[in-house]
Short mmCIF file of C-alpha atoms in Angstrom, two decimals:
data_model
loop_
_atom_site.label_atom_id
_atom_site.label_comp_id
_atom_site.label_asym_id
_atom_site.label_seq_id
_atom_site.Cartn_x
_atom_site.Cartn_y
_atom_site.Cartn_z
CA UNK A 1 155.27 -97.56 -183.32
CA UNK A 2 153.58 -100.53 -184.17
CA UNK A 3 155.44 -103.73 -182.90
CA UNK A 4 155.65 -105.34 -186.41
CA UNK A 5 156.87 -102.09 -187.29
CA UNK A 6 159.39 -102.25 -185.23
CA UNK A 7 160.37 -105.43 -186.37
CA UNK A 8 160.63 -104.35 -190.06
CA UNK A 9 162.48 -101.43 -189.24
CA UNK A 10 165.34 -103.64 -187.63
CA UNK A 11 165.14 -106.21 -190.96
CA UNK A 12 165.52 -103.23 -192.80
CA UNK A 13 168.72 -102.16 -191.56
CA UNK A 14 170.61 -105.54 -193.24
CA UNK A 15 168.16 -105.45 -196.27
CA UNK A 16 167.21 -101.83 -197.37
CA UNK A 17 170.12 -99.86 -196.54
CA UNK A 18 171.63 -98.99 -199.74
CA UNK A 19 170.28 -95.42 -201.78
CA UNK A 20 167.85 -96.56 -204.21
CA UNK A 21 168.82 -94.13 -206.41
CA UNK A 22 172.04 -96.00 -207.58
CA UNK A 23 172.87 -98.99 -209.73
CA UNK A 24 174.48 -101.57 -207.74
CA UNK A 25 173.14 -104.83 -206.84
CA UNK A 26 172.47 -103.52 -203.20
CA UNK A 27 170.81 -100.85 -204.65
CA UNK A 28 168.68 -102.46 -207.12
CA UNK A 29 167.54 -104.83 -204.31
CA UNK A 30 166.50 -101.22 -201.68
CA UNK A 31 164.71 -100.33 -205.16
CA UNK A 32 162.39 -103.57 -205.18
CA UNK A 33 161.78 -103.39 -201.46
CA UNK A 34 160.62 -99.32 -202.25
CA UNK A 35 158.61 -100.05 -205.03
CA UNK A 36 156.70 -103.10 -202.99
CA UNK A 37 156.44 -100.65 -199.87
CA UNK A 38 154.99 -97.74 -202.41
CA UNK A 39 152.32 -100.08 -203.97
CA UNK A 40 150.96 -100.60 -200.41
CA UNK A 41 151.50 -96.88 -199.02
CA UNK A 42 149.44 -95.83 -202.29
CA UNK A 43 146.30 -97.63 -201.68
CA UNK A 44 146.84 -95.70 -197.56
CA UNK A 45 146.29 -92.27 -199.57
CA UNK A 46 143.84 -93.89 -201.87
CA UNK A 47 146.30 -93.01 -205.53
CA UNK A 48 148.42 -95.21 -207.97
CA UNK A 49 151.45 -95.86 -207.03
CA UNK A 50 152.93 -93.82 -209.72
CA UNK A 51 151.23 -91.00 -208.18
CA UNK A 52 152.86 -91.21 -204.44
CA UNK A 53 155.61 -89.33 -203.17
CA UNK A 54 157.89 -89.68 -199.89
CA UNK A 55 158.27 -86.92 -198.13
CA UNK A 56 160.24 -85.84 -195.00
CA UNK A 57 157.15 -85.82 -193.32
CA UNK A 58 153.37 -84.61 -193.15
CA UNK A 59 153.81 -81.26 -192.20
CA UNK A 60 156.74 -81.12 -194.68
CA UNK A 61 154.60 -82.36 -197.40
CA UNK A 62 151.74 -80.14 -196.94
CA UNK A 63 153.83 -77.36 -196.92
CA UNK A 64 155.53 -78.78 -200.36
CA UNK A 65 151.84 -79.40 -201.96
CA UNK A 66 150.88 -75.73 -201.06
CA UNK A 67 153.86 -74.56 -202.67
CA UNK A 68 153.57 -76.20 -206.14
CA UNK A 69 149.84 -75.81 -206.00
CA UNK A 70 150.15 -72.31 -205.52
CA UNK A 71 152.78 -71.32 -208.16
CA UNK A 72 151.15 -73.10 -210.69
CA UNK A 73 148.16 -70.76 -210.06
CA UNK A 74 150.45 -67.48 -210.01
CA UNK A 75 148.96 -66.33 -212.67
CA UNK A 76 145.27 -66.72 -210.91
CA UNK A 77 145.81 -65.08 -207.44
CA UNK A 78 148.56 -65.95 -204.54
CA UNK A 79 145.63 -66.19 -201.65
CA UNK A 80 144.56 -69.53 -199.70
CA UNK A 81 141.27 -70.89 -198.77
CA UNK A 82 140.98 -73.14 -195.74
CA UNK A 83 138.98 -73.63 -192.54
CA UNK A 84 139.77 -71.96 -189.37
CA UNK A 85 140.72 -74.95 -187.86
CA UNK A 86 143.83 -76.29 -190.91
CA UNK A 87 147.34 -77.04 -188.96
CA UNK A 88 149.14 -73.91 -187.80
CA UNK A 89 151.71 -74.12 -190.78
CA UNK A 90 149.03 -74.53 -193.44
CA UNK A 91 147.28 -71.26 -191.94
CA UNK A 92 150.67 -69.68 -191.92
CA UNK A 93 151.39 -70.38 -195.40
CA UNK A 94 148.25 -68.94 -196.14
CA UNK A 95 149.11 -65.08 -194.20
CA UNK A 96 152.50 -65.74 -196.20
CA UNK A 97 151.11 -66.04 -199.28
CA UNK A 98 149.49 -63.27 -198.77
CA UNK A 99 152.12 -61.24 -198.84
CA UNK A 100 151.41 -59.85 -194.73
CA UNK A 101 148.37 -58.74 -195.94
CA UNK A 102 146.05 -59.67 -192.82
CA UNK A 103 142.69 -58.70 -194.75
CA UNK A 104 143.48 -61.01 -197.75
CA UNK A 105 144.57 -64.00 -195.44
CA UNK A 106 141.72 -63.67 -193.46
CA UNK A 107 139.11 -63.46 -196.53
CA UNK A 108 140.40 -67.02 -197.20
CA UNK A 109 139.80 -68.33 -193.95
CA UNK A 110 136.17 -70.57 -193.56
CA UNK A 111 134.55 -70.49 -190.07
CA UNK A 112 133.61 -73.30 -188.29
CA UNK A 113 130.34 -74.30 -185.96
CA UNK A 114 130.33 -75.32 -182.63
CA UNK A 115 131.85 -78.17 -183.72
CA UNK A 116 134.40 -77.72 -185.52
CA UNK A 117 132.93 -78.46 -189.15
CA UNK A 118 133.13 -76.05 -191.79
CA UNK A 119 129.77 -75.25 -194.39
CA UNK A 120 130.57 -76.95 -197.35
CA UNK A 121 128.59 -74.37 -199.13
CA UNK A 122 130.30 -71.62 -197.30
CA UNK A 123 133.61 -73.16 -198.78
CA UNK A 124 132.97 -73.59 -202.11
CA UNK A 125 131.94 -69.97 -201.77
CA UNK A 126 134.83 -68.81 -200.54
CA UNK A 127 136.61 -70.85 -203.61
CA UNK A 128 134.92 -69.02 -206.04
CA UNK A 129 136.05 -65.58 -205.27
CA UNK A 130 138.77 -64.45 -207.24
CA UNK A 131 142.17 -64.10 -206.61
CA UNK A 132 142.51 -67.58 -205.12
CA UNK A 133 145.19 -69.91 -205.62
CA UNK A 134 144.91 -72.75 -203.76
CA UNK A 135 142.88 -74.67 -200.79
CA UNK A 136 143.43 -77.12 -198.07
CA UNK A 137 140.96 -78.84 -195.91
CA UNK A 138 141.44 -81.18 -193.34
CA UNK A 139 140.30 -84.71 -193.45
CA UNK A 140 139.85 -84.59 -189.70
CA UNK A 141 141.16 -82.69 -186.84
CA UNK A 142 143.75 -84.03 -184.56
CA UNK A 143 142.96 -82.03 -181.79
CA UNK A 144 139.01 -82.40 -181.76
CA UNK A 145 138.74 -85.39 -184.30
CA UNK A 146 135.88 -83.79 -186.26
CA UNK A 147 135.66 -84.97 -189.90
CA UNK A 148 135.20 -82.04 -192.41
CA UNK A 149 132.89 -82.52 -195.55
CA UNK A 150 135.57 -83.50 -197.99
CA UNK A 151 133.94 -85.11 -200.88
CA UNK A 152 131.38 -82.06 -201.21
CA UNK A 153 134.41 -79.73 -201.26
CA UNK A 154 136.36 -82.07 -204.25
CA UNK A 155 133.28 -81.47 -205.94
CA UNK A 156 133.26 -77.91 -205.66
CA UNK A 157 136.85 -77.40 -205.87
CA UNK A 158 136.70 -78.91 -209.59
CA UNK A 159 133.56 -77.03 -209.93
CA UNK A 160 135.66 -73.63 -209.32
CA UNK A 161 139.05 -74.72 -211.14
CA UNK A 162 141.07 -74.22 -207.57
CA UNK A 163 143.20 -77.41 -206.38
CA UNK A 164 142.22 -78.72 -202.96
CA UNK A 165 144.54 -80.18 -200.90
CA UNK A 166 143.48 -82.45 -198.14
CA UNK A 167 145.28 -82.83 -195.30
CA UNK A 168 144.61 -86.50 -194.07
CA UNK A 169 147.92 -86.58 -191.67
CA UNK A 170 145.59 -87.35 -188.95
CA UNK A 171 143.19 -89.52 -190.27
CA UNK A 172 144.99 -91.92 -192.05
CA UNK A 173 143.93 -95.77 -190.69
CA UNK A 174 141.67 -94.11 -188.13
CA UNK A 175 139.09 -93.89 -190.92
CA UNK A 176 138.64 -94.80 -194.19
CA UNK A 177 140.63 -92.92 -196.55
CA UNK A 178 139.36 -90.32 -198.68
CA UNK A 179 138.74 -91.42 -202.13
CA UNK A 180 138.74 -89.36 -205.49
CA UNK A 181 141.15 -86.44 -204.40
CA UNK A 182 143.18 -84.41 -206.66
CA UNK A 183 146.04 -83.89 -204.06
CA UNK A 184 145.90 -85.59 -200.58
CA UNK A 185 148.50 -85.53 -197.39
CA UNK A 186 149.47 -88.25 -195.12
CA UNK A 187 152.16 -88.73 -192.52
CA UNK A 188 153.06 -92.37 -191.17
CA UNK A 189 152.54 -91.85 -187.30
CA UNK A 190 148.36 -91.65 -187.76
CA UNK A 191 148.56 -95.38 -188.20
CA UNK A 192 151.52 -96.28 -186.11
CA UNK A 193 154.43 -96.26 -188.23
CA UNK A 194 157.66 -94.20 -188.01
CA UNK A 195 157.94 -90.45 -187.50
CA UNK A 196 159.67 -88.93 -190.84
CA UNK A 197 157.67 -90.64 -193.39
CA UNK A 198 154.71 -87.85 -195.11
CA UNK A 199 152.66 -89.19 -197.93
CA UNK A 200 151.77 -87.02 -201.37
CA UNK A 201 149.50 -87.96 -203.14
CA UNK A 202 148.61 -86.43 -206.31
CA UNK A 203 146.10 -86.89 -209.23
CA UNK A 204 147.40 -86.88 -212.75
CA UNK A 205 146.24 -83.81 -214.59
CA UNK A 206 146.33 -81.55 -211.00
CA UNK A 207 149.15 -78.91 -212.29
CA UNK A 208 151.78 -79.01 -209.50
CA UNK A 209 154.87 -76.95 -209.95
CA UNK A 210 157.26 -76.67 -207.48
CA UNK A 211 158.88 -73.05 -207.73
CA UNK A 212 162.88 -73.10 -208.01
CA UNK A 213 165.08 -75.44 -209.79
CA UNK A 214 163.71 -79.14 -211.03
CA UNK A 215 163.84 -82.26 -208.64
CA UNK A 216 164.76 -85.49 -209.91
CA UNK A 217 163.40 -87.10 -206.92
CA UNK A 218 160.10 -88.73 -205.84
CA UNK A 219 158.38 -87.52 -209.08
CA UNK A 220 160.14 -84.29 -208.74
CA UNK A 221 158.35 -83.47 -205.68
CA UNK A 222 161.00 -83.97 -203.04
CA UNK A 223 164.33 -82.73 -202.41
CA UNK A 224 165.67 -86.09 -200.17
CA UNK A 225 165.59 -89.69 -201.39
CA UNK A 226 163.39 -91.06 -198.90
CA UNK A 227 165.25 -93.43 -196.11
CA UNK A 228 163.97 -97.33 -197.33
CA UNK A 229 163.84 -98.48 -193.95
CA UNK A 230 161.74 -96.08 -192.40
CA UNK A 231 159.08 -96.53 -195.62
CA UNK A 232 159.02 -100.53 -195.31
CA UNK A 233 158.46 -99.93 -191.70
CA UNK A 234 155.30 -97.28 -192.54
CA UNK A 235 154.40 -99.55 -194.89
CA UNK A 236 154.14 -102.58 -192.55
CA UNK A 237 152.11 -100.65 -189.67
CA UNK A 238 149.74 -99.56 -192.82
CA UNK A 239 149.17 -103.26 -193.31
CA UNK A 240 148.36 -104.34 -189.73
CA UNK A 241 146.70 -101.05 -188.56
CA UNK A 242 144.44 -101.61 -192.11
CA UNK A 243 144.09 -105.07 -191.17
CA UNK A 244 142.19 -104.24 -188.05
CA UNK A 245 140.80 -100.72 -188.74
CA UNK A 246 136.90 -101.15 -188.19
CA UNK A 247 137.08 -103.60 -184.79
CA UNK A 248 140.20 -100.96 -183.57
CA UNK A 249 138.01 -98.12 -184.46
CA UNK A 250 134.60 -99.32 -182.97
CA UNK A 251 136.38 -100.14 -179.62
CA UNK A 252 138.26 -97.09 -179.47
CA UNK A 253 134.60 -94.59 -180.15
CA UNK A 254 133.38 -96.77 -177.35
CA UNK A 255 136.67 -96.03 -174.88
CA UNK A 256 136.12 -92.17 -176.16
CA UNK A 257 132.54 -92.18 -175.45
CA UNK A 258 133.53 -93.44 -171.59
CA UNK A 259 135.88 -90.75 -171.11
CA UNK A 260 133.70 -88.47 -172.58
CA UNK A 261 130.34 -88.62 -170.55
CA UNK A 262 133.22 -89.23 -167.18
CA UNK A 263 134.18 -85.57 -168.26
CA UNK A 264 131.03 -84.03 -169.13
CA UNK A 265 129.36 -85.40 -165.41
CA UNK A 266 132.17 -83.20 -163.88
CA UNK A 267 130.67 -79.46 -163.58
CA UNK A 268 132.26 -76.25 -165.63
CA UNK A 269 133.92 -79.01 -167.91
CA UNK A 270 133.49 -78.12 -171.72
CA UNK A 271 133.83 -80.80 -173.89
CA UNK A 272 134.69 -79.70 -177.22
CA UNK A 273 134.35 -82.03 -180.90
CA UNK A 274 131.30 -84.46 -181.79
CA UNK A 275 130.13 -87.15 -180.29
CA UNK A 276 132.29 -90.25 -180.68
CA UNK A 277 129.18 -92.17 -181.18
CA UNK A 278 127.91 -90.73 -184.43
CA UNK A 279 130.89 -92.67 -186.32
CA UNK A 280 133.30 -92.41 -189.00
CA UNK A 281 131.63 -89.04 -191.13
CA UNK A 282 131.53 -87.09 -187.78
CA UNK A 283 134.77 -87.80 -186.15
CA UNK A 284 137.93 -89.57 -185.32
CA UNK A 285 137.28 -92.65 -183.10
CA UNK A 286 140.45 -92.10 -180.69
CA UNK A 287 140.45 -88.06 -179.81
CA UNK A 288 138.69 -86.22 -177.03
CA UNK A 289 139.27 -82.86 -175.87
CA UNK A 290 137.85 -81.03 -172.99
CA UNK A 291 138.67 -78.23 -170.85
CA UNK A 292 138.38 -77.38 -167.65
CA UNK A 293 137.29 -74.14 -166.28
CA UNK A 294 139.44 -71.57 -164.10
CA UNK A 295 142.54 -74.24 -164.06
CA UNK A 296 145.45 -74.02 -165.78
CA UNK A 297 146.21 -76.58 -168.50
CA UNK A 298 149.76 -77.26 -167.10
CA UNK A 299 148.69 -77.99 -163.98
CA UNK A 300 146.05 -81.18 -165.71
CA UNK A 301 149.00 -82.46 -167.77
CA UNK A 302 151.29 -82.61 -164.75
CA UNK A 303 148.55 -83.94 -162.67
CA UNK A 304 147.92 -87.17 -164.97
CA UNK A 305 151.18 -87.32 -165.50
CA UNK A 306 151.87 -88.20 -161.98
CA UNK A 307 149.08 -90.78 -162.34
CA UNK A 308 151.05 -92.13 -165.33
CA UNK A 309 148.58 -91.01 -168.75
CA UNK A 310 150.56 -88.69 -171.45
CA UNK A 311 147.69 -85.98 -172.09
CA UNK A 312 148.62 -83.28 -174.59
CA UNK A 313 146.56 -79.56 -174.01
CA UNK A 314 145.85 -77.01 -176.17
CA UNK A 315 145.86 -74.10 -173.22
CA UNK A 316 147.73 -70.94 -173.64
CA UNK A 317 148.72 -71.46 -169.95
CA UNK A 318 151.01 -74.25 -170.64
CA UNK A 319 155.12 -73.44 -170.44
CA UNK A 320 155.64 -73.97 -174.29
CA UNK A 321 153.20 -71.37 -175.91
CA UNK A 322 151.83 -67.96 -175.33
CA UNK A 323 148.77 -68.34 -177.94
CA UNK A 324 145.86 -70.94 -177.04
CA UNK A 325 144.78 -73.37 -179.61
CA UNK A 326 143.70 -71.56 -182.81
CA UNK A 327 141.14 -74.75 -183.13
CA UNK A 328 139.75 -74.36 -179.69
CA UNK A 329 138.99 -70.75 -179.99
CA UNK A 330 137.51 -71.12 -183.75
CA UNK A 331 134.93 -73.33 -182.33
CA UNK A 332 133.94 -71.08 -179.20
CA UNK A 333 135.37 -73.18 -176.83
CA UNK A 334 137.12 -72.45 -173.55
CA UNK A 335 140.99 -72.97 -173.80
CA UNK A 336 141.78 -72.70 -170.33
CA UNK A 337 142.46 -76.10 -168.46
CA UNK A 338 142.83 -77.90 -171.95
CA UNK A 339 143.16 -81.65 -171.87
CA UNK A 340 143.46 -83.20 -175.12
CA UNK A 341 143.71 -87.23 -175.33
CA UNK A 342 144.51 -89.39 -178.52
CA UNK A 343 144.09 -93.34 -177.48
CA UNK A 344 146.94 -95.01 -179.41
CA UNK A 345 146.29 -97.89 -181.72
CA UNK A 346 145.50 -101.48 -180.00
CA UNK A 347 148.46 -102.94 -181.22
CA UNK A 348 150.84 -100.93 -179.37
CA UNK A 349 148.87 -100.34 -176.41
CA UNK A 350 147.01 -104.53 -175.02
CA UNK A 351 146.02 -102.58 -171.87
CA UNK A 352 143.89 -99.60 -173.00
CA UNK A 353 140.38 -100.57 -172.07
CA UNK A 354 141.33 -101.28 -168.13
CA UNK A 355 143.87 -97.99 -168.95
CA UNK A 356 141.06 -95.78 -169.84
CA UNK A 357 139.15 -97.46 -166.94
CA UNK A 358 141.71 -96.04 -164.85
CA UNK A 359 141.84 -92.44 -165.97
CA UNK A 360 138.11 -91.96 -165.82
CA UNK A 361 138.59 -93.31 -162.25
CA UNK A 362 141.22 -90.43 -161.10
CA UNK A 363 139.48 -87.98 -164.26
CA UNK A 364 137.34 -86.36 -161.34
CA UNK A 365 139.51 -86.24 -158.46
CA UNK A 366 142.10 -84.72 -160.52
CA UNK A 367 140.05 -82.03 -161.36
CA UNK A 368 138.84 -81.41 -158.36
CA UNK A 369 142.49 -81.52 -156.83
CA UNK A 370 143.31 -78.90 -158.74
CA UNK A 371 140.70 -76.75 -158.32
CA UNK A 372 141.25 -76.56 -154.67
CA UNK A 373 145.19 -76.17 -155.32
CA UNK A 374 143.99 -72.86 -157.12
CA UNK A 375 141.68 -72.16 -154.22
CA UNK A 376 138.81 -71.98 -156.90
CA UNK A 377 136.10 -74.36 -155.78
CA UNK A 378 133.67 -71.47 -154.83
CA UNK A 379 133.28 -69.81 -158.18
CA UNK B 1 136.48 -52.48 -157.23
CA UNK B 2 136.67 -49.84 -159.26
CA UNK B 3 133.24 -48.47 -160.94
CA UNK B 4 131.95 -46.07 -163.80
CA UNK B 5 129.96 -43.69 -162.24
CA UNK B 6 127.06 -42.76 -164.80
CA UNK B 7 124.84 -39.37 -164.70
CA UNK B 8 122.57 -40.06 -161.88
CA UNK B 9 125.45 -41.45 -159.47
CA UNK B 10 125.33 -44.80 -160.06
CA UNK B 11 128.36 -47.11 -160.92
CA UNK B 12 126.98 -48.43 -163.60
CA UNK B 13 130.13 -50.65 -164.78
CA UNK B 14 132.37 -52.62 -162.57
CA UNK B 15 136.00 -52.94 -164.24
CA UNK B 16 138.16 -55.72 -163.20
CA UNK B 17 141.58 -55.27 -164.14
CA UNK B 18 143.44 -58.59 -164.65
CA UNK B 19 146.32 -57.27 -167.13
CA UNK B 20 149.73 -59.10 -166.59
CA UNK B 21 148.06 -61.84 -165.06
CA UNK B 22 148.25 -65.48 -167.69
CA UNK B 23 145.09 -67.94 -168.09
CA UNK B 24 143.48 -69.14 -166.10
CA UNK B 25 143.89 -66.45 -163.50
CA UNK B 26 141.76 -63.15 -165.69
CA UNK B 27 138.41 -65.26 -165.49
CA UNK B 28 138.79 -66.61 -162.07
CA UNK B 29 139.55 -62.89 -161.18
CA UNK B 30 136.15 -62.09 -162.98
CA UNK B 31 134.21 -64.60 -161.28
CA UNK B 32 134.99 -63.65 -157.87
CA UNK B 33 133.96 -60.37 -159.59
CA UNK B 34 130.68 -61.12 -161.50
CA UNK B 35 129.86 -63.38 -157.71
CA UNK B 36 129.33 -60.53 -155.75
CA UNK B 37 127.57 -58.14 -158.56
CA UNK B 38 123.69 -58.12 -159.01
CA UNK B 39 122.29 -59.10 -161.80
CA UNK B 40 122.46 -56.91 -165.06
CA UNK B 41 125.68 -55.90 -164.05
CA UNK B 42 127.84 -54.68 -167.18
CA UNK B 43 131.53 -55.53 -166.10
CA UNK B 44 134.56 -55.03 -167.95
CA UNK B 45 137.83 -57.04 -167.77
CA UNK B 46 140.99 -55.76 -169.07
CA UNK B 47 143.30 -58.46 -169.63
CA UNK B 48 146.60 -58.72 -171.53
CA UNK B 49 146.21 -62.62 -171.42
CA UNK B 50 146.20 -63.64 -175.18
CA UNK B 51 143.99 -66.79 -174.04
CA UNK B 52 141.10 -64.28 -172.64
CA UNK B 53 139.90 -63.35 -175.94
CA UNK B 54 138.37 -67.00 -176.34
CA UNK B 55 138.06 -67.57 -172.69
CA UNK B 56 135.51 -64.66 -171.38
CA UNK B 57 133.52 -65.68 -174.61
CA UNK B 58 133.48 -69.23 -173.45
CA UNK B 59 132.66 -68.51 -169.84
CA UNK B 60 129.82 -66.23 -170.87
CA UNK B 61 128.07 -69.21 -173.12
CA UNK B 62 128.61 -71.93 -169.90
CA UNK B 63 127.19 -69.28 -167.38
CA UNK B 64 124.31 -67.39 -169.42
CA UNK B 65 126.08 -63.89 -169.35
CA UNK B 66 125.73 -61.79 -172.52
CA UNK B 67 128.95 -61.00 -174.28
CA UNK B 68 129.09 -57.37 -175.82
CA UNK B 69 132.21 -56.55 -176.99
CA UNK B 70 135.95 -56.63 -177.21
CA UNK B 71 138.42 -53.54 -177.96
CA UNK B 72 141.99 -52.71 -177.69
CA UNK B 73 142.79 -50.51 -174.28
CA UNK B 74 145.84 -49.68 -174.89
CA UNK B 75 148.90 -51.54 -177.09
CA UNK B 76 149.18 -54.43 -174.30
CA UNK B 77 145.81 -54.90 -173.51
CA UNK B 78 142.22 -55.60 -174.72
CA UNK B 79 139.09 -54.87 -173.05
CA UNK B 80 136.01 -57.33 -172.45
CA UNK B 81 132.58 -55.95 -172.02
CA UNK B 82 129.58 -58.03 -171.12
CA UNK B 83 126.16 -58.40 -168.85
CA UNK B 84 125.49 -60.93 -165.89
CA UNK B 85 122.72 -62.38 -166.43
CA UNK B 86 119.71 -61.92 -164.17
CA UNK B 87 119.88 -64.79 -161.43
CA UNK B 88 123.69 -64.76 -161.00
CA UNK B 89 124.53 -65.24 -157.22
#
């Protein structure tokens, strides 16, 4: 979390505590403090205030927006368009809607290139068969950072009469934020605030129902009043990570670019996601992802962990999960040896140019460790 | 290894047979495989590795074999057919 985050968070506790919800003085006072913290987290997702939401979280919220979305098109089809690379939960929303029937899920689902970026053509196509309720499209990736062609699919998604959701939980002050959406998604921790604060935005006029009985809450699109402390604090890290967006994000592509040609000099690596340096409509500026061939991502992870760098990997290989990454494999890339990196924001992290100096200094002796762990080096 | 053997007496297929094994071990098994096979070689792995379906694919784009085709063997397990290319060593 981002330090002044921190810091609001713990002001919070004596200021914001009381349910805003309620009519006392202490109350009234959380009220102001959500109201001032709203007006900022709206311009984040790029709405009115009126038209934001708190809710439990991004992945919560997306889930929330597919539901209302979707049962306000009943009447029009229950199926889901999205790319092959959406979050797991928005792709398994989509096989539920479906009703477990794999040949409708999978007509909804948009391949991507090479890359990772899906045909805006070949979406709005897939919009404008019938039977479809609803769509989502990522902003950008958080596994391979690529940057989708939203603003051509808004188009087309008013074009076709479906709602599009876009799912900006990773993108949010990494780039700038989508404009002109009829329902967007954001979750705090993309710009350094607090885990447990998601973002809805939606567009007057989009018809959002949520099925079952009527919230009073959040526009009557949440179920939980939203914590006050934990929103002030998201809505402080918006502020500073905003503050410092274009410098943050031009040294991070250049941080991501080092890492990247480090990797891609090491042989039977595959480096997966565009390049860093062809800016904000191709990719995030702070993920990489590559993989390295016949290791086994669990071994990589533990590896740099003993050198002291957090890497995530998308491998099947790993102890946690049997299936590889869905994104990985969309895009025709090897899953094996998966080492995913996301470079935090500066604020929270004054050491990460001489850090990432460091890791592309161990990068190839790590892999080449491994390799001859697995007695591989021959192949 | 076992082979096909086709109509005039040639093994015409090599099969490796990785099932059971988890990533990253079915391609390293089919490298040390393919490494030893001519060129043109049609080999088969049978894996019931989840992470091979994505993984032969892969390792046939970074080494210039030709994918052909994937099937179910049996419940467990899926087959992987494809070509070595012509200068493998």
């Amino acid at each position: 979390m981002h330090p002044a985050a921190r810091e609001t968070l713990w002001a919070a506790l004596d200021d914001g505590w009381a349910d805003p919800t309620r009519l006392h003085s202490e109350s009234r006072r959380a009220r102001r403090l959500l109201d001032q913290a709203r007006e900022i987290l709206a311009v984040a997702v790029g709405v009115a205030p009126a038209d934001l939401s708190f809710l439990p979280g991004g992945t919560s919220a997306l889930l929330s927006a597919l539901d209302a979305l979707g049962h306000a098109r009943r009447r029009h089809g229950r199926s889901l368009v999205a790319s092959a690379v959406e979050a797991s939960a928005v792709l398994t929303w989509g096989q539920h809607a479906a009703g477990g029937e794999a040949d409708l899920a999978a007509a909804g689902i948009v391949p991507v290139d090479d890359v990772g970026r899906v045909d805006a053509e070949a979406f709005a196509t897939a919009m404008g068969r019938p039977g479809v309720a609803v769509a989502a499209l990522q902003h950008a990736n958080p596994e391979v950072g690529t940057v989708q062609p939203v603003d051509d699919c808004v188009r087309a998604a008013r074009e076709s009469g479906v709602p599009l959701l876009v799912d900006a939980t990773a993108s949010l002050g990494r780039l700038p934020t989508p404009r002109d959406t009829d329902v967007i998604v954001g979750d705090a921790t993309s710009f350094a605030g607090p885990t447990g604060v998601g973002l809805l935005g939606v567009r007057p006029g989009t018809r959002y129902l949520p099925p079952g009985p009527t919230s009073l809450l959040e526009r009557g699109r949440a179920t939980e009043t939203p914590w006050v402390p934990q929103v002030l604090a998201a809505a402080e890290a918006w502020r500073q990570v905003n503050h410092t967006r274009a410098a943050d994000a031009a040294a991070a592509r250049d941080l991501i670019a080092r890492i990247r040609a480090t990797a891609a000099a090491i042989p039977d690596v595959d480096v997966a996601g565009p390049d860093p340096t062809l800016g904000d409509d191709a990719s995030l500026p702070h993920v990489l992802t590559f993989s390295v061939l016949y290791v086994d991502g669990e071994r990589l992870v533990n590896a740099f962990d003993r050198h002291g760098f957090a890497v995530s990997s998308g491998s099947a290989c790993t102890a946690s999960v049997l299936e590889p990454s869905h994104v990985l494999a969309a895009m025709g890339r090897l899953t094996q040896g998966n080492v995913r990196i996301t470079l935090p924001v500066a604020a929270t992290a004054p050491d990460l140019s001489a850090d990432v100096a460091r890791f592309c200094a161990v990068l190839p002796e790590v892999v080449a460790q491994c390799r001859a762990e697995l007695g591989v080096t021959d192949l | 290894m076992p082979g096909r053997v086709g109509r005039d007496g040639s093994v015409s297929t090599r099969i490796v047979d990785s099932r059971g094994t988890r990533c990253p071990m079915p391609i390293i098994d089919l490298a040390r495989a393919a490494a030893t096979a001519p060129g043109g070689t049609v080999m088969e792995l049978w894996a019931t590795d989840p992470a091979a379906d994505a993984d032969v694919r892969a390792w046939c784009r970074m080494r210039g074999h030709t994918f052909l085709a994937a099937e179910q063997l049996d419940p467990q397990a899926r087959r992987y057919t494809l070509r070595l290319n012509a200068t493998v060593g």
